[in-house]
Coordinates of C-alpha atoms in Angstrom, one line a residue:
M1 CA 0.1 0.1 0.0
D2 CA 1.5 3.5 -0.6
A3 CA 2.3 5.4 2.3
Q4 CA -0.4 6.8 4.2
P5 CA -0.8 10.5 5.3
Q6 CA -0.1 11.3 8.9
P7 CA -3.4 10.7 11.5
D8 CA -3.7 14.5 12.4
A9 CA -2.2 15.8 9.1
A10 CA -5.4 16.7 7.2
P11 CA -8.7 18.6 7.5
F12 CA -12.0 17.0 7.4
P13 CA -13.6 19.9 5.2
E14 CA -17.4 17.7 5.9
A15 CA -17.0 18.6 9.6
T16 CA -15.2 22.0 9.9
G17 CA -18.4 23.3 11.1
S18 CA -18.4 21.4 14.2
S19 CA -14.7 20.9 16.6
A20 CA -16.1 18.5 18.4
V21 CA -16.9 16.5 14.8
V22 CA -13.2 17.0 13.4
E23 CA -12.1 16.2 17.2
Y24 CA -14.0 12.6 16.9
A25 CA -12.5 12.3 13.0
H26 CA -8.8 12.8 14.0
E27 CA -9.9 10.5 17.2
A28 CA -11.4 8.1 14.9
R29 CA -8.4 7.9 12.2
R30 CA -6.0 7.8 14.8
L31 CA -7.6 4.4 16.0
V32 CA -8.1 3.3 12.0
F33 CA -4.6 3.7 11.1
A34 CA -3.0 2.2 14.3
R35 CA -5.2 -1.1 14.4
Y36 CA -6.0 -1.5 10.5
P37 CA -3.1 -0.4 8.2
D38 CA -4.7 -2.4 4.9
A39 CA -7.5 -0.5 5.2
L40 CA -9.1 -0.1 1.6
G41 CA -10.6 3.5 3.1
A42 CA -12.6 4.5 6.4
V43 CA -15.6 6.8 7.6
L44 CA -17.2 7.7 11.1
G45 CA -20.5 7.7 11.0
G46 CA -22.9 7.8 14.0
S47 CA -23.7 10.2 16.6
S48 CA -20.0 12.0 16.5
A49 CA -20.2 12.8 13.0
S50 CA -23.3 14.2 13.2
G51 CA -23.0 16.7 16.0
R52 CA -25.4 14.5 18.5
A53 CA -22.3 12.7 20.3
T54 CA -22.3 13.2 24.1
P55 CA -19.4 12.1 26.5
R56 CA -21.0 8.7 26.5
S57 CA -21.2 7.9 22.8
D58 CA -19.0 5.9 21.2
L59 CA -17.5 5.8 17.7
D60 CA -19.0 4.5 14.9
I61 CA -16.7 3.3 12.5
A62 CA -16.8 1.4 9.4
V63 CA -13.8 0.1 7.8
L64 CA -13.2 -1.2 3.9
L65 CA -11.0 -4.4 3.9
P66 CA -9.1 -5.3 1.0
D67 CA -10.7 -8.5 -0.9
G68 CA -9.7 -11.8 0.9
G69 CA -9.9 -9.9 4.4
I70 CA -12.7 -10.7 6.9
S71 CA -15.9 -8.8 7.4
R72 CA -16.1 -8.8 10.9
H73 CA -17.8 -6.4 13.7
E74 CA -15.6 -5.2 17.1
V75 CA -16.3 -3.6 20.1
F76 CA -13.4 -2.2 22.1
R77 CA -11.8 1.1 23.7
H78 CA -9.8 3.6 22.1
E79 CA -8.1 6.3 24.1
G80 CA -10.4 5.9 26.5
R81 CA -13.6 6.3 24.5
P82 CA -15.7 3.4 23.4
A83 CA -15.4 2.1 19.6
E84 CA -17.9 -0.4 17.1
V85 CA -16.0 -0.9 14.5
F86 CA -17.9 -2.5 11.4
L87 CA -15.0 -4.2 8.9
H88 CA -16.1 -5.5 5.4
T89 CA -14.7 -6.3 2.2
R90 CA -16.3 -4.6 -0.9
V91 CA -18.1 -7.6 -1.6
D92 CA -19.3 -8.4 1.7
L93 CA -20.8 -4.8 2.1
G94 CA -22.9 -5.1 -1.0
E95 CA -24.4 -8.2 0.4
V96 CA -25.0 -6.0 3.9
F97 CA -26.5 -3.3 1.9
A98 CA -28.9 -5.3 0.2
E99 CA -29.9 -7.4 3.2
A100 CA -30.9 -4.0 4.9
R101 CA -33.2 -3.4 2.0
A102 CA -34.8 -7.0 3.1
T103 CA -35.2 -6.7 6.6
R104 CA -36.1 -2.6 6.3
R105 CA -33.4 -1.9 9.0
A106 CA -30.6 0.3 7.5
T107 CA -27.8 0.9 10.2
A108 CA -24.6 0.2 7.5
L109 CA -26.5 2.2 5.3
F110 CA -26.8 5.2 7.7
I111 CA -23.2 5.0 9.0
Y112 CA -22.0 5.1 5.1
A113 CA -24.3 7.8 4.2
E114 CA -24.0 9.9 7.1
S115 CA -20.4 9.9 7.6
V116 CA -17.4 11.9 7.8
L117 CA -14.5 10.4 5.5
L118 CA -11.5 9.1 7.0
Y119 CA -9.5 7.7 4.7
D120 CA -10.3 6.9 1.3
P121 CA -7.3 7.2 -1.0
D122 CA -8.4 5.8 -4.1
G123 CA -12.3 6.8 -3.8
H124 CA -13.7 3.2 -2.7
A125 CA -14.9 4.3 0.2
E126 CA -17.0 7.4 -1.6
T127 CA -18.2 5.0 -4.1
R128 CA -20.0 3.3 -0.9
R129 CA -21.0 6.6 0.6
A130 CA -23.0 7.3 -2.5
E131 CA -24.3 4.0 -3.0
A132 CA -25.9 4.0 0.6
H133 CA -27.2 7.7 -0.4
A134 CA -28.8 5.8 -3.1
L135 CA -30.4 3.1 -1.2
L136 CA -31.7 5.3 1.3
A137 CA -33.1 7.5 -1.0
A138 CA -35.0 4.6 -2.9
G139 CA -36.2 3.2 0.9
P140 CA -36.3 -0.4 1.6
E141 CA -38.6 -3.1 -0.5
P142 CA -42.0 -3.2 0.1
L143 CA -43.5 -5.9 2.3
T144 CA -44.6 -9.1 0.7
P145 CA -48.1 -10.3 1.0
N146 CA -47.2 -13.2 3.3
E147 CA -44.8 -10.9 5.8
S148 CA -48.0 -8.0 5.7
E149 CA -50.5 -10.5 6.7
L150 CA -48.1 -12.4 9.2
G151 CA -47.5 -8.3 10.6
R152 CA -51.1 -8.0 11.1
F153 CA -51.8 -11.1 12.4
L154 CA -49.2 -10.5 15.2
L155 CA -50.5 -7.2 15.5
T156 CA -54.2 -8.3 16.1
D157 CA -53.3 -11.1 18.5
L158 CA -51.4 -8.2 20.5
L159 CA -53.9 -5.8 21.1
D160 CA -56.8 -8.6 21.7
D161 CA -53.8 -9.3 24.6
L162 CA -53.8 -5.9 25.5
A163 CA -57.2 -5.6 25.8
E164 CA -57.9 -7.9 28.3
T165 CA -55.7 -5.7 30.5
G166 CA -55.7 -3.1 32.8
P167 CA -55.3 -0.9 36.3
G168 CA -55.6 -4.0 37.9
S169 CA -53.3 -6.3 35.4
D170 CA -50.4 -7.7 35.9
R171 CA -47.8 -4.7 34.9
H172 CA -45.2 -6.8 33.9
E173 CA -47.1 -8.5 31.5
Q174 CA -49.0 -5.6 30.5
L175 CA -45.7 -3.7 29.6
A176 CA -44.1 -6.7 27.6
I177 CA -47.4 -7.2 25.2
A178 CA -47.2 -2.7 25.1
D179 CA -43.6 -3.0 24.3
R180 CA -44.0 -5.6 21.5
T181 CA -47.2 -4.0 20.2
L182 CA -45.2 -0.6 19.7
Q183 CA -42.0 -2.8 17.9
E184 CA -45.1 -4.7 15.6
A185 CA -47.1 -1.3 14.9
A186 CA -43.9 0.6 14.0
H187 CA -42.3 -2.5 11.4
L188 CA -46.1 -2.2 9.8
L189 CA -46.3 1.6 10.0
T190 CA -42.8 2.0 8.8
A191 CA -42.8 -0.7 6.3
H192 CA -46.5 0.8 4.6
H193 CA -45.0 3.8 4.0
R194 CA -41.8 2.3 2.8
A195 CA -39.5 4.2 5.4
W196 CA -36.9 2.7 7.5
N197 CA -37.4 0.9 10.8
G198 CA -35.1 0.8 13.8
A199 CA -34.7 -0.5 17.1
G200 CA -33.6 1.1 20.7
K201 CA -33.6 4.4 20.4
W202 CA -34.0 4.4 16.6
L203 CA -36.9 3.1 16.7
P204 CA -38.9 6.0 17.6
R205 CA -36.9 8.5 15.7
R206 CA -37.7 6.1 12.5
L207 CA -41.1 5.9 13.5
T208 CA -41.7 9.5 13.6
A209 CA -39.8 10.1 10.5
A210 CA -41.6 7.9 8.4
D211 CA -45.3 9.0 9.7
P212 CA -44.9 12.1 12.3
V213 CA -49.0 12.1 13.3
L214 CA -49.3 8.5 13.7
G215 CA -45.7 7.6 14.9
R216 CA -46.1 10.0 17.9
E217 CA -49.6 8.7 18.4
L218 CA -48.0 5.1 19.2
L219 CA -45.6 6.4 21.3
R220 CA -47.9 8.6 23.3
G221 CA -50.2 5.5 23.6
H222 CA -47.0 3.4 24.9
L223 CA -46.1 6.2 27.1
A224 CA -49.7 6.4 28.5
L225 CA -49.7 2.6 29.3
A226 CA -46.5 3.0 30.7
E227 CA -47.5 5.8 33.3
R228 CA -51.0 5.4 33.9
A229 CA -51.5 1.1 32.8
D230 CA -53.9 2.6 29.9
P231 CA -54.3 0.5 26.7
A232 CA -57.0 2.5 25.4
P233 CA -54.9 5.2 23.6
L234 CA -52.1 2.5 22.1
T235 CA -54.9 0.2 21.1
T236 CA -56.3 3.1 18.9
A237 CA -53.3 3.9 17.4
A238 CA -52.3 0.0 16.7
R239 CA -56.0 0.3 15.2
R240 CA -55.0 2.5 12.9
V241 CA -52.5 0.9 11.7
L242 CA -53.6 -2.3 11.1
E243 CA -56.6 -0.3 8.7
L244 CA -53.9 0.8 6.8
L245 CA -53.1 -2.7 5.6
G246 CA -56.2 -4.1 5.3
G247 CA -57.7 -4.2 8.8
P248 CA -57.5 -7.1 11.9
L249 CA -56.8 -10.8 10.5
R250 CA -57.8 -13.2 12.8
E251 CA -59.9 -16.1 11.6
G252 CA -58.4 -17.4 8.3
Y253 CA -55.0 -17.0 8.5
V254 CA -53.0 -19.5 7.6
A255 CA -49.1 -19.3 7.2
P256 CA -46.5 -22.3 6.1
W257 CA -44.3 -23.6 9.0
R258 CA -40.7 -22.2 8.6
P259 CA -38.1 -23.6 10.8
S260 CA -35.8 -20.5 12.4
A261 CA -38.4 -18.0 11.0
G262 CA -37.1 -14.5 11.9
S263 CA -41.0 -13.9 13.2
G264 CA -43.1 -16.7 15.1
A265 CA -46.2 -16.6 17.1
A266 CA -47.3 -13.4 19.6
E267 CA -45.9 -15.5 22.3
A268 CA -42.4 -16.0 21.0

């Protein structure tokens, strides 16, 4: 490989508006040069690249490996800060991007599309960033008929369970049902809008980005149940989601048995 630039020698034009982002970028580039000297390119994504990082935020770094490298996910500390590094060959990254469209979870796409370039001597990382931008703009794959029916059935079943809860119910059970209801409703609503879904802190962010009105109704309903043990607002909002996809589905639903399926019965 040609001689690499020094980790702190070059500025980061995309990050010059934020001194914190520039600092994170320099730190991330030192990490890449120290641990991955054979990298074809690298980018910094996540909150450290967007200016939303807190002192506890980790560095989300994506590294392009030479062909024949071992794609992997590594988590460790660098200079006292937690770092999460996603390493892929160009071929493997293409498969990751394709899987993101199918699963409607786009972690890798967002890392590349909303990133700061750390190292890219031959333009490979920039090519992947442009590809990620295009795929994000195109949106995820639509639900198949089988996926839509399964989602409707699961959410209908959860709402039946939720309707049986109230202030006198077992709170652990009620909260567990409410959490799953929110997840399934978010899955269906984001898919209905051909928008990206998310998990953890990204679920409410992706949900309200896909549908600011109904997404916030779902979140408010979930909060009402958590605070007051009242299932009615969440039930109402989730039923509205069902109506967008053809309504509740109970009797008459038939699904082929699939081993190791990603989604199972509502009790799974």
